[in-house]
Amino acid sequence: MQVHRSRKRVFSGIQPTGDLHLGNYLGAIRHWVRGQGEKENFICIVDLHAITVPQDPEELRASVRRGAAMLLAAGIDPEETTLFVQSHVRAHAEGAWFFNCVTPLGWLHKMTQFKDKSARQGGKQDSIGTGLLTYPVLQAVDILLYDPDEVPVGEDQKQHIELARNVAARFNHQFGEMFVLPEARIAEVGARIMGFDDPTAKMSKSIGGRYHAVGLTDSDQEIEKTIKRAVTDSGNEIAFSDEPEKAGVNNLLTVYRMMTDKSPDECLADFADARGYGDLKKRVAEFVVEGVRPIRERYFELMDDPVELDRLLEIGAARARAVAEPKLLHVKERMGFAVPDALRG
Ligand code: AMP
Ligand code: TRP
């Protein structure tokens, strides 16, 4: 199905749990911020996805606020972007039932995220929640209810977006055209920012090493320390490279490239006179410190005013409901459910 709009519509989601880090910022959030205005953005804090693994209720509630504050601090403009919390829009959870019934089980068993996350929980069939398996179904609902043209995500989400497209095609085939097939937008640069302590592992919220990630609330000193300790190699060549042993230097240069918005050649020219990796780390740290500081400061201001934060999230939820609810009614109608007039907008 095609929808003609004056601006492209973008949908993306982010988990509220764990503190956001430089990988989330460079790989995802910054692209959303830069696309605002030009595109119609929907950004969803996916708290329903968070409970696919065990969560402490109080911590979950707090982390949704922290996630929202961080996205706003990083530049999401609530006027330009519909920023909302997934559980505030009932159509997501409700829609998941209908989508569960249409999505083949075999598709879900192929998902690498399910394999990884269930293995991390010991692979125990009697303790892993079913929601972990159906996670990508809920993600497909998130996306398809909004008929977005594009879904900007990091590389790890490619398989889930592909599944959402397949689910959309299946619905369209079984019940008549009703969903736009969304395109995954994977940034060419920065889709995989690696851990500073281990450049072979993607920077991740769930890897807790002290010097693994630069958190967006880290102090200047913490940022400097993490980058100064970054694992590199025994050589001294500062170059972009795909070779595994150069992964540390490549990661530092990629971060530099993104923080400065320079071309690869300009970056290399900046380090032509560098004396070893110490210089590289020092300059990368300077840019990261300068880039993260205003985000951190704004974040703490926003966290001081929870009433305002909740007000902004309610505005976002109302805008999201206005799109998602009629869409879900349409889906239900096509699938054979009577939709009472009282439920129509
Ligand atoms: P998550 O933290 O897994 O909910 O991810 C939120 C967004 O950030 C998704 O679009 C991810 O693909 C992206 N992301 C997470 N970690 C990284 C990373 N190390 N490098 C680049 N993008 C990332
Ligand atoms: N699964 C995504 C992640 O872990 C988060 C997510 C949930 C999402 N729903 C989405 C991303 C819809 C894009 C579109 O990063």
Short mmCIF file of C-alpha atoms in Angstrom, two decimals, residues 13-199:
data_model
loop_
_atom_site.label_atom_id
_atom_site.label_comp_id
_atom_site.label_asym_id
_atom_site.label_seq_id
_atom_site.Cartn_x
_atom_site.Cartn_y
_atom_site.Cartn_z
CA GLY A 13 11.51 2.90 19.20
CA ILE A 14 13.95 2.72 22.04
CA GLN A 15 13.97 0.63 25.20
CA PRO A 16 13.74 2.60 28.43
CA THR A 17 15.93 0.28 30.46
CA GLY A 18 19.57 0.91 31.16
CA ASP A 19 21.19 4.26 30.76
CA LEU A 20 21.64 5.54 27.26
CA HIS A 21 25.14 5.62 25.88
CA LEU A 22 27.16 7.09 23.06
CA GLY A 23 26.24 4.15 20.79
CA ASN A 24 22.53 4.88 21.17
CA TYR A 25 23.19 8.55 20.56
CA LEU A 26 25.38 8.22 17.46
CA GLY A 27 23.67 5.12 16.07
CA ALA A 28 20.07 6.21 16.56
CA ILE A 29 19.03 9.30 18.53
CA ARG A 30 21.11 11.80 16.58
CA HIS A 31 19.62 10.62 13.29
CA TRP A 32 16.13 11.13 14.69
CA VAL A 33 17.03 14.60 15.89
CA ARG A 34 18.55 15.59 12.56
CA GLY A 35 15.55 14.32 10.61
CA GLN A 36 13.07 16.41 12.61
CA GLY A 37 11.26 19.06 10.67
CA GLU A 38 12.12 17.56 7.32
CA LYS A 39 10.30 14.35 8.25
CA GLU A 40 7.32 13.55 10.44
CA ASN A 41 8.83 11.68 13.37
CA PHE A 42 7.23 9.26 15.81
CA ILE A 43 9.55 8.10 18.57
CA CYS A 44 8.29 5.54 21.04
CA ILE A 45 9.76 4.57 24.42
CA VAL A 46 9.01 0.87 24.36
CA ASP A 47 8.24 -0.01 27.96
CA LEU A 48 6.09 -2.99 26.92
CA HIS A 49 9.13 -4.47 25.22
CA ALA A 50 11.15 -3.93 28.38
CA ILE A 51 9.10 -6.49 30.33
CA THR A 52 10.05 -9.29 27.93
CA VAL A 53 12.87 -9.78 30.44
CA PRO A 54 12.33 -9.47 34.20
CA GLN A 55 12.11 -5.87 35.47
CA ASP A 56 11.80 -4.30 38.87
CA PRO A 57 8.50 -2.32 38.73
CA GLU A 58 9.77 0.82 40.47
CA GLU A 59 12.91 0.83 38.42
CA LEU A 60 10.93 0.41 35.20
CA ARG A 61 8.69 3.36 36.07
CA ALA A 62 11.71 5.54 36.81
CA SER A 63 13.57 4.44 33.72
CA VAL A 64 10.75 5.48 31.40
CA ARG A 65 11.04 9.04 32.74
CA ARG A 66 14.81 8.95 32.48
CA GLY A 67 14.60 7.72 28.91
CA ALA A 68 12.17 10.47 27.97
CA ALA A 69 14.29 13.14 29.64
CA MET A 70 17.36 11.86 27.84
CA LEU A 71 15.73 11.92 24.41
CA LEU A 72 14.53 15.48 24.98
CA ALA A 73 17.94 16.47 26.30
CA ALA A 74 19.59 14.98 23.22
CA GLY A 75 17.51 17.24 21.01
CA ILE A 76 14.16 15.57 20.36
CA ASP A 77 11.80 18.52 20.05
CA PRO A 78 8.35 17.58 21.35
CA GLU A 79 6.75 20.07 18.95
CA GLU A 80 8.37 18.51 15.91
CA THR A 81 8.42 14.88 17.01
CA THR A 82 5.65 12.81 18.51
CA LEU A 83 7.53 11.40 21.50
CA PHE A 84 5.45 8.96 23.50
CA VAL A 85 5.47 5.96 25.80
CA GLN A 86 4.26 2.71 24.25
CA SER A 87 2.07 1.65 27.20
CA HIS A 88 0.23 5.00 27.08
CA VAL A 89 -1.27 4.02 23.73
CA ARG A 90 -3.38 0.91 24.26
CA ALA A 91 -3.53 0.07 20.57
CA HIS A 92 0.01 -1.36 20.78
CA ALA A 93 -0.78 -4.06 23.34
CA GLU A 94 -4.18 -4.74 21.86
CA GLY A 95 -2.84 -4.92 18.34
CA ALA A 96 -0.25 -7.46 19.42
CA TRP A 97 -3.01 -10.06 19.86
CA PHE A 98 -4.17 -9.76 16.28
CA PHE A 99 -0.63 -9.73 14.97
CA ASN A 100 0.31 -12.76 17.09
CA CYS A 101 -2.43 -14.71 15.40
CA VAL A 102 -1.16 -13.86 11.92
CA THR A 103 2.60 -14.24 12.46
CA PRO A 104 3.97 -17.76 11.85
CA LEU A 105 5.83 -19.26 14.80
CA GLY A 106 8.68 -20.33 12.55
CA TRP A 107 9.52 -16.70 11.74
CA LEU A 108 9.98 -15.93 15.42
CA HIS A 109 12.24 -18.89 16.08
CA LYS A 110 14.65 -17.54 13.47
CA MET A 111 15.21 -14.24 15.26
CA THR A 112 18.78 -13.93 16.46
CA GLN A 113 17.82 -11.53 19.26
CA PHE A 114 15.52 -14.18 20.72
CA LYS A 115 18.25 -16.79 20.50
CA ASP A 116 20.76 -14.47 22.20
CA LYS A 117 18.48 -13.16 24.91
CA SER A 118 17.01 -16.56 25.77
CA ALA A 119 20.50 -18.06 25.92
CA ARG A 120 21.49 -15.27 28.31
CA GLN A 121 18.63 -16.36 30.55
CA GLY A 122 20.04 -19.87 30.57
CA GLY A 123 17.78 -21.08 27.76
CA LYS A 124 15.26 -22.37 30.31
CA GLN A 125 11.92 -23.09 28.66
CA ASP A 126 10.11 -22.98 31.99
CA SER A 127 11.28 -19.52 32.99
CA ILE A 128 11.66 -17.48 29.79
CA GLY A 129 8.50 -15.48 29.16
CA THR A 130 6.60 -16.03 25.92
CA GLY A 131 6.84 -12.28 25.33
CA LEU A 132 10.52 -12.68 24.55
CA LEU A 133 9.60 -14.85 21.58
CA THR A 134 6.77 -12.58 20.43
CA TYR A 135 8.82 -9.40 20.98
CA PRO A 136 9.20 -8.77 17.24
CA VAL A 137 5.44 -9.10 16.77
CA LEU A 138 4.85 -6.22 19.17
CA GLN A 139 7.57 -4.31 17.34
CA ALA A 140 5.75 -4.94 14.05
CA VAL A 141 2.58 -3.53 15.64
CA ASP A 142 4.47 -0.45 16.84
CA ILE A 143 5.64 0.24 13.36
CA LEU A 144 2.70 -0.76 11.20
CA LEU A 145 0.04 1.14 13.17
CA TYR A 146 1.71 4.33 11.96
CA ASP A 147 2.32 3.37 8.31
CA PRO A 148 5.79 4.90 8.37
CA ASP A 149 7.93 5.15 5.25
CA GLU A 150 11.14 4.66 7.18
CA VAL A 151 12.31 3.00 10.37
CA PRO A 152 15.76 4.30 11.35
CA VAL A 153 17.53 1.83 13.64
CA GLY A 154 20.92 0.34 14.35
CA GLU A 155 22.09 -2.68 12.43
CA ASP A 156 20.98 -5.12 15.13
CA GLN A 157 17.33 -4.33 14.37
CA LYS A 158 17.44 -5.14 10.68
CA GLN A 159 15.97 -8.60 11.13
CA HIS A 160 13.05 -7.25 13.15
CA ILE A 161 12.19 -4.65 10.54
CA GLU A 162 12.32 -7.31 7.87
CA LEU A 163 9.88 -9.35 9.95
CA ALA A 164 7.56 -6.34 10.26
CA ARG A 165 7.58 -6.01 6.47
CA ASN A 166 6.77 -9.68 6.09
CA VAL A 167 3.93 -9.41 8.57
CA ALA A 168 2.59 -6.35 6.72
CA ALA A 169 2.72 -8.23 3.42
CA ARG A 170 0.94 -11.17 4.98
CA PHE A 171 -1.86 -8.96 6.31
CA ASN A 172 -2.16 -7.20 2.97
CA HIS A 173 -2.39 -10.56 1.24
CA GLN A 174 -4.89 -12.13 3.63
CA PHE A 175 -7.15 -9.20 4.39
CA GLY A 176 -6.59 -6.73 1.58
CA GLU A 177 -4.11 -3.87 1.31
CA MET A 178 -3.85 -2.11 4.63
CA PHE A 179 -0.23 -1.53 5.60
CA VAL A 180 2.67 0.40 4.12
CA LEU A 181 5.79 -1.78 3.88
CA PRO A 182 8.37 0.20 5.87
CA GLU A 183 12.02 0.53 4.91
CA ALA A 184 14.73 0.00 7.52
CA ARG A 185 17.15 2.94 7.51
CA ILE A 186 20.51 1.84 8.79
CA ALA A 187 23.01 4.64 9.00
CA GLU A 188 26.17 4.01 7.02
CA VAL A 189 28.41 5.38 9.70
CA GLY A 190 27.99 4.65 13.38
CA ALA A 191 25.49 1.81 13.12
CA ARG A 192 27.80 -0.19 15.36
CA ILE A 193 29.72 1.80 17.90
CA MET A 194 31.88 -0.70 19.74
CA GLY A 195 32.72 -1.01 23.42
CA PHE A 196 35.81 1.01 24.40
CA ASP A 197 37.05 -1.81 26.63
CA ASP A 198 36.43 -4.45 23.97
CA PRO A 199 36.17 -3.19 20.40
#
